[in-house]
PDB file of N, CA and C in Angstrom:
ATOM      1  N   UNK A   1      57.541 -48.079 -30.567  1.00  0.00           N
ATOM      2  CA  UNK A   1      56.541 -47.128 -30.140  1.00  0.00           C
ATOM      3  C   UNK A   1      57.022 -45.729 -30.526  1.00  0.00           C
ATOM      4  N   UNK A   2      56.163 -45.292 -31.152  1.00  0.00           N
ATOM      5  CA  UNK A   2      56.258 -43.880 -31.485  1.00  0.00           C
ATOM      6  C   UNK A   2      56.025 -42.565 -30.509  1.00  0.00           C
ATOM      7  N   UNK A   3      56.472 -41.532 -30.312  1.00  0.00           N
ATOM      8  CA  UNK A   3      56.740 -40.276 -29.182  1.00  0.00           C
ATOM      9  C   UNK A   3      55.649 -40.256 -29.280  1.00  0.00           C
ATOM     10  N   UNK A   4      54.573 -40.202 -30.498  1.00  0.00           N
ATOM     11  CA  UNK A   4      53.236 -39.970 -30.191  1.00  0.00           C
ATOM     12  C   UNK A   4      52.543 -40.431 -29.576  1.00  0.00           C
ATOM     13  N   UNK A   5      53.038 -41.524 -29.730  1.00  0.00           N
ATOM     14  CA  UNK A   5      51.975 -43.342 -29.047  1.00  0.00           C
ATOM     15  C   UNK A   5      52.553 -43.035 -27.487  1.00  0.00           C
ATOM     16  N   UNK A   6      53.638 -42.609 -26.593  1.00  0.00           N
ATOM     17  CA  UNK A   6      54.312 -42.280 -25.699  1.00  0.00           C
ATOM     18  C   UNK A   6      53.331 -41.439 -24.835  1.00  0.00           C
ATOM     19  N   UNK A   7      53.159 -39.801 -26.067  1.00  0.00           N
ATOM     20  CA  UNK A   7      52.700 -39.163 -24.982  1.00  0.00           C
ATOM     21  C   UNK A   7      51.226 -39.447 -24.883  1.00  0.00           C
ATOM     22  N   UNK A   8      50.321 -40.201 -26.026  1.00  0.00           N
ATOM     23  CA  UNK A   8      49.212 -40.808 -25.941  1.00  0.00           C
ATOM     24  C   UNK A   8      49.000 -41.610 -24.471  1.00  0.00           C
ATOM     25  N   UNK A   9      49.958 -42.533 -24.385  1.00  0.00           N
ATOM     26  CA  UNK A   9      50.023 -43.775 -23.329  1.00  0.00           C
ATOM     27  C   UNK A   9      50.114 -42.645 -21.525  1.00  0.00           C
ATOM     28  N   UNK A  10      51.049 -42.272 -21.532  1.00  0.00           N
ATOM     29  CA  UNK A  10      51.401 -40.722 -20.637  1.00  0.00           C
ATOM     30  C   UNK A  10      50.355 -40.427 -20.308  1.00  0.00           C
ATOM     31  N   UNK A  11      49.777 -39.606 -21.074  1.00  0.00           N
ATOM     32  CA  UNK A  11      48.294 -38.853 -21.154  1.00  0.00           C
ATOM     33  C   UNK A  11      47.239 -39.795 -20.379  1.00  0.00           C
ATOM     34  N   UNK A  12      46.800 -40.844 -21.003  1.00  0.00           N
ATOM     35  CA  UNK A  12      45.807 -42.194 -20.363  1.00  0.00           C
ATOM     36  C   UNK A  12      46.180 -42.280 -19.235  1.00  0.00           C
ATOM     37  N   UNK A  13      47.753 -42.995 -18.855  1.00  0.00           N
ATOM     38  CA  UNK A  13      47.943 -43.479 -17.265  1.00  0.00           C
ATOM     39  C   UNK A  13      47.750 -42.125 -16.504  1.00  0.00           C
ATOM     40  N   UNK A  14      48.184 -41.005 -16.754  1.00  0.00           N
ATOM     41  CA  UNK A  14      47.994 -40.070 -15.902  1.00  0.00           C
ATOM     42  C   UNK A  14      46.686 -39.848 -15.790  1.00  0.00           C
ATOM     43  N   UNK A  15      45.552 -40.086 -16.436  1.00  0.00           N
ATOM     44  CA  UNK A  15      43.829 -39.744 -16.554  1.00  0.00           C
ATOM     45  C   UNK A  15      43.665 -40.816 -15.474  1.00  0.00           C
ATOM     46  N   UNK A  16      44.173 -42.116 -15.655  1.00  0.00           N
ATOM     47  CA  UNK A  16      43.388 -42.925 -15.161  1.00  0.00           C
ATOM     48  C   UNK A  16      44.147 -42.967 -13.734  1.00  0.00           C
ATOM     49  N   UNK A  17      45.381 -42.379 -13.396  1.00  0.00           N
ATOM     50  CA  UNK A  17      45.783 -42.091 -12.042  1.00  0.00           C
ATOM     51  C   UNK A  17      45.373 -41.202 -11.473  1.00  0.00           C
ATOM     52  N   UNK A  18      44.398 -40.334 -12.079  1.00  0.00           N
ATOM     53  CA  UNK A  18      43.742 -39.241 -11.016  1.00  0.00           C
ATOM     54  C   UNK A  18      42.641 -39.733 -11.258  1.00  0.00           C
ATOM     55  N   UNK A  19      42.014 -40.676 -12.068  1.00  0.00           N
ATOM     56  CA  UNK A  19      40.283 -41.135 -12.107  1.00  0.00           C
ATOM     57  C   UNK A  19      40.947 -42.299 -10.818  1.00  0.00           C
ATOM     58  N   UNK A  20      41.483 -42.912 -10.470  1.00  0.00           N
ATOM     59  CA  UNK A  20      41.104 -44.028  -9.380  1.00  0.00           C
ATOM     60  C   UNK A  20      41.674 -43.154  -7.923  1.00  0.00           C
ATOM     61  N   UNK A  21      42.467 -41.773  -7.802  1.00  0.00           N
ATOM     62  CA  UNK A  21      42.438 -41.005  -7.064  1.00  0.00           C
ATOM     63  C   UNK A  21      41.041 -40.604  -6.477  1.00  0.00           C
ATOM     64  N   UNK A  22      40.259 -39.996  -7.375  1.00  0.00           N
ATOM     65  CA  UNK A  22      39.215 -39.599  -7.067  1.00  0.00           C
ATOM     66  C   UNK A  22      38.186 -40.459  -6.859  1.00  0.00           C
ATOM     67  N   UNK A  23      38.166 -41.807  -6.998  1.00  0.00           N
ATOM     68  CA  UNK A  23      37.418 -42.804  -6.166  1.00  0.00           C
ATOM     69  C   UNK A  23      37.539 -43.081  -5.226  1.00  0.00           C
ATOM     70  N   UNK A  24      39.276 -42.945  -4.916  1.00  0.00           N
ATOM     71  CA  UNK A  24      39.612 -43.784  -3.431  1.00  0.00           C
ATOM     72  C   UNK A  24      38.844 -42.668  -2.624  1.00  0.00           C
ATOM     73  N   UNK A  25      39.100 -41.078  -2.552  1.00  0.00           N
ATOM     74  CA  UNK A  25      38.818 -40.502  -1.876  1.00  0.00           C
ATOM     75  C   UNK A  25      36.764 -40.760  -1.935  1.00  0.00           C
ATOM     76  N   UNK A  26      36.172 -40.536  -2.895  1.00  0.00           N
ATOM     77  CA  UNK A  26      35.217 -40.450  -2.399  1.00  0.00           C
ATOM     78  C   UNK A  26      34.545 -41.660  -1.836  1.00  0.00           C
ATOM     79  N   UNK A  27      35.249 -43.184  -2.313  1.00  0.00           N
ATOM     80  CA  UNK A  27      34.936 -44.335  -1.306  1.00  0.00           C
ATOM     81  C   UNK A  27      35.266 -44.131   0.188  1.00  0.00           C
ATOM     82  N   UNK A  28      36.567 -43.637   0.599  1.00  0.00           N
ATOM     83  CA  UNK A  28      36.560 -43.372   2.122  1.00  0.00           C
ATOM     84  C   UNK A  28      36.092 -41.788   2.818  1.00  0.00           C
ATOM     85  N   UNK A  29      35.682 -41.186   1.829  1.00  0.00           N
ATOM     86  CA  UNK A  29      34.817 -40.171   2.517  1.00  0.00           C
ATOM     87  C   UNK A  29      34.136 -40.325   4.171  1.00  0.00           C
ATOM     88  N   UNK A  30      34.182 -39.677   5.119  1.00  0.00           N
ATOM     89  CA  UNK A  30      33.589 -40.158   6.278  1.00  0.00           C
ATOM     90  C   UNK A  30      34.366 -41.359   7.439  1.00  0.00           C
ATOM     91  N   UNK A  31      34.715 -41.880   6.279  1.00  0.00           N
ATOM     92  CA  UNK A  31      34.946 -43.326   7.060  1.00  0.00           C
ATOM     93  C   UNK A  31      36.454 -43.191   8.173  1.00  0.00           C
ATOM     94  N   UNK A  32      37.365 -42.523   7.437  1.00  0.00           N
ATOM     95  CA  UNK A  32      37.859 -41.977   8.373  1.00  0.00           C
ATOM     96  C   UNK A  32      37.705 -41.411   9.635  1.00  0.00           C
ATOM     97  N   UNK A  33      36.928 -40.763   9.555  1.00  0.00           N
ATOM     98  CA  UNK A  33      36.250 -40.479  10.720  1.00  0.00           C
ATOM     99  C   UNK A  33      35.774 -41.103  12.046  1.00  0.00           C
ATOM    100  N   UNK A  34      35.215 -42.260  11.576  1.00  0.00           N
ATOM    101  CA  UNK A  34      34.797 -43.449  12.815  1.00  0.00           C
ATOM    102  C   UNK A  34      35.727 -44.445  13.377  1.00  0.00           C
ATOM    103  N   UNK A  35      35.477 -43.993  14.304  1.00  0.00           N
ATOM    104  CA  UNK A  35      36.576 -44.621  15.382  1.00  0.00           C
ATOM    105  C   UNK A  35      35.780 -46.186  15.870  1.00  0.00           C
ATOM    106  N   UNK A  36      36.683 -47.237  15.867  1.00  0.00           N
ATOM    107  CA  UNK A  36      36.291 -48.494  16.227  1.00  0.00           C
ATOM    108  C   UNK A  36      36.290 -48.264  18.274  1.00  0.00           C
ATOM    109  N   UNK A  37      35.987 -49.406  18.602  1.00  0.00           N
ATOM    110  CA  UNK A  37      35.863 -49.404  20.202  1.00  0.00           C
ATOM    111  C   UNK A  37      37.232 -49.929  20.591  1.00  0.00           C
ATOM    112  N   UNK A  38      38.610 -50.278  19.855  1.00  0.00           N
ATOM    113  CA  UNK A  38      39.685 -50.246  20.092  1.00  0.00           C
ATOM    114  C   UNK A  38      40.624 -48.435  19.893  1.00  0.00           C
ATOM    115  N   UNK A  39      39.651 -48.086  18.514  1.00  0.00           N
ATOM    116  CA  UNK A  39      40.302 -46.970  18.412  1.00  0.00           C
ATOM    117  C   UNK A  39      40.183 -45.259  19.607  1.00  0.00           C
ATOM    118  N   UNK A  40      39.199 -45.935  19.914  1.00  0.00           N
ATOM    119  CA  UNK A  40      38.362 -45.007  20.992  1.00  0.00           C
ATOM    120  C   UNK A  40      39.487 -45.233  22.533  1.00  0.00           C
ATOM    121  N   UNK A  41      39.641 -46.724  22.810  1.00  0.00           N
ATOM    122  CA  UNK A  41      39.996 -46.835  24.084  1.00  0.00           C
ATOM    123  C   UNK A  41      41.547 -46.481  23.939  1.00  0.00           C
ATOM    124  N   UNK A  42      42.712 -46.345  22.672  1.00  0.00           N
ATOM    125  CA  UNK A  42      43.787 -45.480  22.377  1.00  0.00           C
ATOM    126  C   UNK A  42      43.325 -44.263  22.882  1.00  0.00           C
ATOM    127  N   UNK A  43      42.754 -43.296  22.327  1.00  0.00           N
ATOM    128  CA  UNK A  43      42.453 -42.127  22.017  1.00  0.00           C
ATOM    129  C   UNK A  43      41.796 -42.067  23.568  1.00  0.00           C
ATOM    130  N   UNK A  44      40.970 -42.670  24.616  1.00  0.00           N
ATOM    131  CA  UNK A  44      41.041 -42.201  25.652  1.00  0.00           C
ATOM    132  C   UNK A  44      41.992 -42.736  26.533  1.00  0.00           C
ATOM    133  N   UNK A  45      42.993 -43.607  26.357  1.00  0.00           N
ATOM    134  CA  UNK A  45      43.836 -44.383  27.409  1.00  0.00           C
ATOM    135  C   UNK A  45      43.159 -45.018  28.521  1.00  0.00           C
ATOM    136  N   UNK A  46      42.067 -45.747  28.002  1.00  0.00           N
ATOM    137  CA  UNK A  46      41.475 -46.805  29.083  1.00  0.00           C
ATOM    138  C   UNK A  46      41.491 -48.236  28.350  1.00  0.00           C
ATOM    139  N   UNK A  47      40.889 -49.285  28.977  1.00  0.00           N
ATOM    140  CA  UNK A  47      40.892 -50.535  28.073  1.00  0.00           C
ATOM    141  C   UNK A  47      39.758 -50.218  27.630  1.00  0.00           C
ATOM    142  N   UNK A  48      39.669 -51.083  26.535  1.00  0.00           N
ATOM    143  CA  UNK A  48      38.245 -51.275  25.286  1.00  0.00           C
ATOM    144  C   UNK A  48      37.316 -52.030  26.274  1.00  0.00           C
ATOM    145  N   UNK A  49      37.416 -52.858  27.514  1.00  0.00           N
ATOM    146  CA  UNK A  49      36.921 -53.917  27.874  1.00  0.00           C
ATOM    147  C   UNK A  49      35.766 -52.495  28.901  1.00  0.00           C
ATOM    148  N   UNK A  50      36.322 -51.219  29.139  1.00  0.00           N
ATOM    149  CA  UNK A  50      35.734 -50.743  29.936  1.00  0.00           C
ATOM    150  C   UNK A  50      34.527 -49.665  28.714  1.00  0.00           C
ATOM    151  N   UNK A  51      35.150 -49.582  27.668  1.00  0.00           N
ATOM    152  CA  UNK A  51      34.047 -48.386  26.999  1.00  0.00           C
ATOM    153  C   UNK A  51      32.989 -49.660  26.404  1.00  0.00           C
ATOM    154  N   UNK A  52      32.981 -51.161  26.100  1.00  0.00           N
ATOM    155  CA  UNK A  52      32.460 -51.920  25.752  1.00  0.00           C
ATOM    156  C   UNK A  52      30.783 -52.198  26.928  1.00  0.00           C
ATOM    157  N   UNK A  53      31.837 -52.017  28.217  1.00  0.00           N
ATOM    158  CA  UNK A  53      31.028 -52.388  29.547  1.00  0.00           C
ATOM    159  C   UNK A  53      29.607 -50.779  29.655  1.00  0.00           C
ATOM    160  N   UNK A  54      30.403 -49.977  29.190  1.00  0.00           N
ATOM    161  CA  UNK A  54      30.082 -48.613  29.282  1.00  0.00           C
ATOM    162  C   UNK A  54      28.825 -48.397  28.209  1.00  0.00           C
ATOM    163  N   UNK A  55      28.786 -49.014  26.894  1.00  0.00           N
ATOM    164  CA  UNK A  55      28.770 -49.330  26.159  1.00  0.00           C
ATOM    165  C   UNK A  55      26.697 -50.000  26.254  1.00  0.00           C
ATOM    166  N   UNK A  56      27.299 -50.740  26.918  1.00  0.00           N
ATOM    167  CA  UNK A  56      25.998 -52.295  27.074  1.00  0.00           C
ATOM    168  C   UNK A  56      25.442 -51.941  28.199  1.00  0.00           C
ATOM    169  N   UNK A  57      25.659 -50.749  28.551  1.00  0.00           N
ATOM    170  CA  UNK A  57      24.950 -50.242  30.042  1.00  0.00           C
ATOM    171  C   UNK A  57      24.203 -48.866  29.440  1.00  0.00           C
ATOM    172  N   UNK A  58      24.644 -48.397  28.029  1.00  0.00           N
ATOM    173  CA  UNK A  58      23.624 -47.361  27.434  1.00  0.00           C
ATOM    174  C   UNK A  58      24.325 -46.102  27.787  1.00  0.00           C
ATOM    175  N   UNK A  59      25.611 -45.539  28.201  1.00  0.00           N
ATOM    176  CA  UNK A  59      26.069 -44.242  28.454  1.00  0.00           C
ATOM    177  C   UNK A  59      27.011 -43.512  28.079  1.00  0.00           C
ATOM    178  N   UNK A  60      27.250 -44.414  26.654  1.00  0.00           N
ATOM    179  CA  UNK A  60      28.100 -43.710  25.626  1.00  0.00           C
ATOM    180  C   UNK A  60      27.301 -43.493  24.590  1.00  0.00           C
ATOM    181  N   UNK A  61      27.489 -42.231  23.742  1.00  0.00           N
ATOM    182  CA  UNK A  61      26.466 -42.064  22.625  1.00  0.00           C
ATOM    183  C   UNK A  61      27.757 -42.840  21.001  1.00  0.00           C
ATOM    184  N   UNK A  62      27.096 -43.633  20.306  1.00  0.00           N
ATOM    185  CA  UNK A  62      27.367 -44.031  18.986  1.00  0.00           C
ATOM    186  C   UNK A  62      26.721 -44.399  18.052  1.00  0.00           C
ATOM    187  N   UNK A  63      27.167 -45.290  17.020  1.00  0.00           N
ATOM    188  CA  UNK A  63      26.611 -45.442  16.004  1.00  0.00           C
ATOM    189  C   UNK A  63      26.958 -46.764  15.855  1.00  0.00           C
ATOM    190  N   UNK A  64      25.752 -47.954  15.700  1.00  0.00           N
ATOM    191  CA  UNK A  64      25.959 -49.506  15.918  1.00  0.00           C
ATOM    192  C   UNK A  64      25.345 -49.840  14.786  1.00  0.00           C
ATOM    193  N   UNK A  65      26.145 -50.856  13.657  1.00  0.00           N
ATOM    194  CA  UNK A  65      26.025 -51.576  12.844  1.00  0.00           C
ATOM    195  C   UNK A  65      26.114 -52.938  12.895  1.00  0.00           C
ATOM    196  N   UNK A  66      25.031 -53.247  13.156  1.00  0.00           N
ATOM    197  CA  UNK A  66      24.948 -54.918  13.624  1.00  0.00           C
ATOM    198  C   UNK A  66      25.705 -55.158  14.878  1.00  0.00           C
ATOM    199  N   UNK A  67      26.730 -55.640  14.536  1.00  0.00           N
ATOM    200  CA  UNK A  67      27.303 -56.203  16.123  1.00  0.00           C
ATOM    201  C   UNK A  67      28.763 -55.042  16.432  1.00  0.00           C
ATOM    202  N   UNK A  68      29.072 -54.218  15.759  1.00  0.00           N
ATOM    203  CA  UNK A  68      30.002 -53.158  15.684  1.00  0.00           C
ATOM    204  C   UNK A  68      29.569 -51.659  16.009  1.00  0.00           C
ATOM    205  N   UNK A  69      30.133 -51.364  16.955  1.00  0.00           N
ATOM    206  CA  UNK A  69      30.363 -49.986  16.959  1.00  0.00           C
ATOM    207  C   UNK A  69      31.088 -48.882  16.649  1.00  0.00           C
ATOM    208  N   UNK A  70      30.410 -47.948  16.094  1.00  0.00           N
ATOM    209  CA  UNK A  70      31.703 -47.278  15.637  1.00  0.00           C
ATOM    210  C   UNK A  70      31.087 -45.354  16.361  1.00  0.00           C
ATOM    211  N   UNK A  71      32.412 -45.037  16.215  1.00  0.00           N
ATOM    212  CA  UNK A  71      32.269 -43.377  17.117  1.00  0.00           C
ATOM    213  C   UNK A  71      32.300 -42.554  16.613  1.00  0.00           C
ATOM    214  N   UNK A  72      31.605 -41.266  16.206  1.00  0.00           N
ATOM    215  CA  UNK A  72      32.173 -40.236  15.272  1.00  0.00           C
ATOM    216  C   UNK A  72      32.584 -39.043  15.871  1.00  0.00           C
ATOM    217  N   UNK A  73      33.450 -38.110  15.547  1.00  0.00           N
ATOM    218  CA  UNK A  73      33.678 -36.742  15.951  1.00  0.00           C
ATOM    219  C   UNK A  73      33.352 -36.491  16.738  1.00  0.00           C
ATOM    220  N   UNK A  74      31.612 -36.227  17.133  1.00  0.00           N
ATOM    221  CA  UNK A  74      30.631 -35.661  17.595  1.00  0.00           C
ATOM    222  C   UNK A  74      30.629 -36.553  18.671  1.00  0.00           C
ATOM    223  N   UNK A  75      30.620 -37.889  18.598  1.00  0.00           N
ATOM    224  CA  UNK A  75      30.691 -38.869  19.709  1.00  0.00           C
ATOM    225  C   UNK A  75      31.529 -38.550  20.684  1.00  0.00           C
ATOM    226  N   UNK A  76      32.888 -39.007  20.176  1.00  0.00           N
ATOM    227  CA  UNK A  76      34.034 -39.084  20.779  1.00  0.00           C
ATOM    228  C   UNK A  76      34.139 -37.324  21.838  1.00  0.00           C
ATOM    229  N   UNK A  77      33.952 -36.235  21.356  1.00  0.00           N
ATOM    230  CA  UNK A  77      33.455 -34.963  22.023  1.00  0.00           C
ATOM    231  C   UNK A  77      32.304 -34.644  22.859  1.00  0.00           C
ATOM    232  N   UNK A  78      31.359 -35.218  22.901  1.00  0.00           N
ATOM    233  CA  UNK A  78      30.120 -35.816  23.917  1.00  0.00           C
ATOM    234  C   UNK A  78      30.768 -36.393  25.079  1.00  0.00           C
ATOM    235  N   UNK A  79      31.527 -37.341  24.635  1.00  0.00           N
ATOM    236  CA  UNK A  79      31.899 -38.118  25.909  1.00  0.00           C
ATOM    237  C   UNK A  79      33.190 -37.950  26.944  1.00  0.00           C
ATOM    238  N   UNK A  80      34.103 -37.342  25.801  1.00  0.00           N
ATOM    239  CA  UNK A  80      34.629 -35.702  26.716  1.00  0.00           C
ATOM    240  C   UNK A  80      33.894 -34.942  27.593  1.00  0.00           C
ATOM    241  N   UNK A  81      32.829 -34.402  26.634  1.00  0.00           N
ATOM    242  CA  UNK A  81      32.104 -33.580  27.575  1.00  0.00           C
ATOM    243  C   UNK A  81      31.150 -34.112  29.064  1.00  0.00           C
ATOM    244  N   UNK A  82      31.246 -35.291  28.953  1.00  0.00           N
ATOM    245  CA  UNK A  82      30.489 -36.387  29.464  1.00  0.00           C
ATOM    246  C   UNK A  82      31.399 -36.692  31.071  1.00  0.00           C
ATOM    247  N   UNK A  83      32.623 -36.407  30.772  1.00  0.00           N
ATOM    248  CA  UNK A  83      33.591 -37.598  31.746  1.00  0.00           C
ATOM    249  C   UNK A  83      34.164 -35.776  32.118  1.00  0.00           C
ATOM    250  N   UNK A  84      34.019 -34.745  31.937  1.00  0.00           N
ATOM    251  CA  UNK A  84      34.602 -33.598  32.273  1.00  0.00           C
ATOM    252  C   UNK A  84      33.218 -33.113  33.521  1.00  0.00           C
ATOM    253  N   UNK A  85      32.546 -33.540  32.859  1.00  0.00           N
ATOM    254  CA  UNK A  85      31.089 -32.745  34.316  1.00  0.00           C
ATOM    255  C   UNK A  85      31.391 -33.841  35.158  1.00  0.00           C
ATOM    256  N   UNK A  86      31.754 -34.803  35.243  1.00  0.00           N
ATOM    257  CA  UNK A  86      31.867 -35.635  36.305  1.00  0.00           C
ATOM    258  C   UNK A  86      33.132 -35.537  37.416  1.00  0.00           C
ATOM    259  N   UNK A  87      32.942 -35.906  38.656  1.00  0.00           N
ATOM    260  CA  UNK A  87      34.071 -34.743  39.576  1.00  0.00           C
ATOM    261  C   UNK A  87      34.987 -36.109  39.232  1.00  0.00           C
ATOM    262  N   UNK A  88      36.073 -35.555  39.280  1.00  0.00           N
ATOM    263  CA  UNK A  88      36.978 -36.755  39.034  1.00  0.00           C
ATOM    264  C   UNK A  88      37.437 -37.526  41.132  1.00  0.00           C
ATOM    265  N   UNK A  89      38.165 -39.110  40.761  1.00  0.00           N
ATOM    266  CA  UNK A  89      38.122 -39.234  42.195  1.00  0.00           C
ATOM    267  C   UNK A  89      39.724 -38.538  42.871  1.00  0.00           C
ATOM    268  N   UNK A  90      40.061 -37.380  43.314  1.00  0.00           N
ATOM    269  CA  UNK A  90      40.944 -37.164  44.001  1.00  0.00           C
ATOM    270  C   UNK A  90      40.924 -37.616  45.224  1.00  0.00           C
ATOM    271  N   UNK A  91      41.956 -37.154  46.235  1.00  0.00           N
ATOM    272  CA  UNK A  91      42.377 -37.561  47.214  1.00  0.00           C
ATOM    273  C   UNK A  91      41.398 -37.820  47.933  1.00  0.00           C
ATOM    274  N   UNK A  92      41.020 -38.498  48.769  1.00  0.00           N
ATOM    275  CA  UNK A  92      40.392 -38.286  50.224  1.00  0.00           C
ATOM    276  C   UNK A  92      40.854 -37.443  51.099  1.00  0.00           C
ATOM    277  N   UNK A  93      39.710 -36.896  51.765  1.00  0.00           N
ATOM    278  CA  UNK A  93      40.472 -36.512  53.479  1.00  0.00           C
ATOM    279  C   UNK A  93      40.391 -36.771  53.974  1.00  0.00           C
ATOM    280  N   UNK A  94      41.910 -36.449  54.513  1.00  0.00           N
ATOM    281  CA  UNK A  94      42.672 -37.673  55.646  1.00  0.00           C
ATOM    282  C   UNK A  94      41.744 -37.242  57.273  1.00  0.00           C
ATOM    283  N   UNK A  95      41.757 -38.139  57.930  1.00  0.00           N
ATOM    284  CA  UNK A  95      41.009 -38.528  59.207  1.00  0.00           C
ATOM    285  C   UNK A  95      41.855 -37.082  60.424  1.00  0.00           C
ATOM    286  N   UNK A  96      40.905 -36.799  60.817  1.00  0.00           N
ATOM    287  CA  UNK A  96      41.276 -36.302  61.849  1.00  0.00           C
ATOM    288  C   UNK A  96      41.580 -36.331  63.109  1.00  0.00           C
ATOM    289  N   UNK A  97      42.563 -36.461  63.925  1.00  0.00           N
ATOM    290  CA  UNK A  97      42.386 -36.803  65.031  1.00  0.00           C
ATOM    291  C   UNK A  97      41.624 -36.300  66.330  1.00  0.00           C
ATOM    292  N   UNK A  98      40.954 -36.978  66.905  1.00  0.00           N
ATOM    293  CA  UNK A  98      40.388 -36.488  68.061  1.00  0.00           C
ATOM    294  C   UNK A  98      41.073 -35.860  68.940  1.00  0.00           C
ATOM    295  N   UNK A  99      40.566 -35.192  69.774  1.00  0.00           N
ATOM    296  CA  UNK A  99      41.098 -34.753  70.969  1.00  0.00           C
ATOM    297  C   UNK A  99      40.542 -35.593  72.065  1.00  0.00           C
ATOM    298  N   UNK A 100      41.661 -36.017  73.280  1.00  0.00           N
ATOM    299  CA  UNK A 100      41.299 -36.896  74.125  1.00  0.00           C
ATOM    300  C   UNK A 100      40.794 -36.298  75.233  1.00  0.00           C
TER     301      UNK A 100
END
């Protein structure tokens, strides 16, 4: 092989390593983004079994593809905003005693 044929060959693999670069990215465009109903219940530290329940009762906002759900940005920040207006359960107060 000749230096020419070298930097010929060079030249190609490097074209065609930034042409399948620029596919991968624009095939996962977005997709990153959507969070599965496992990736969601990480990201809030509850079980999946409860945003699923949450879910099939209509009070999470998403995006459902056949039998899958998936969450976006906008979702996942809704339902922040969602679980923040709600009073959280602190303590009770404790009982008072009577006077006899």
């Amino acid at each position: 092989m000749t230096t020419q044929d070298e930097v010929s060959l060079n030249d190609s693999m490097r074209l065609l390593a930034e042409a399948i670069a620029r596919l991968g990215v624009k095939a996962t465009a977005g997709v990153d983004e959507l969070l599965t109903v496992d990736d969601l219940a990480v990201v809030l530290k509850i079980p999946a079994r409860t945003i699923k329940d949450q879910l099939a009762a209509g009070l999470l906002p998403h995006h459902r593809f056949g039998k899958h759900y998936r969450f976006s940005v906008e979702d996942v920040e809704a339902i922040l905003r969602m679980s923040a207006k709600k009073p959280a359960n602190g303590p009770t107060k404790s009982c008072t005693t009577r006077a006899a």
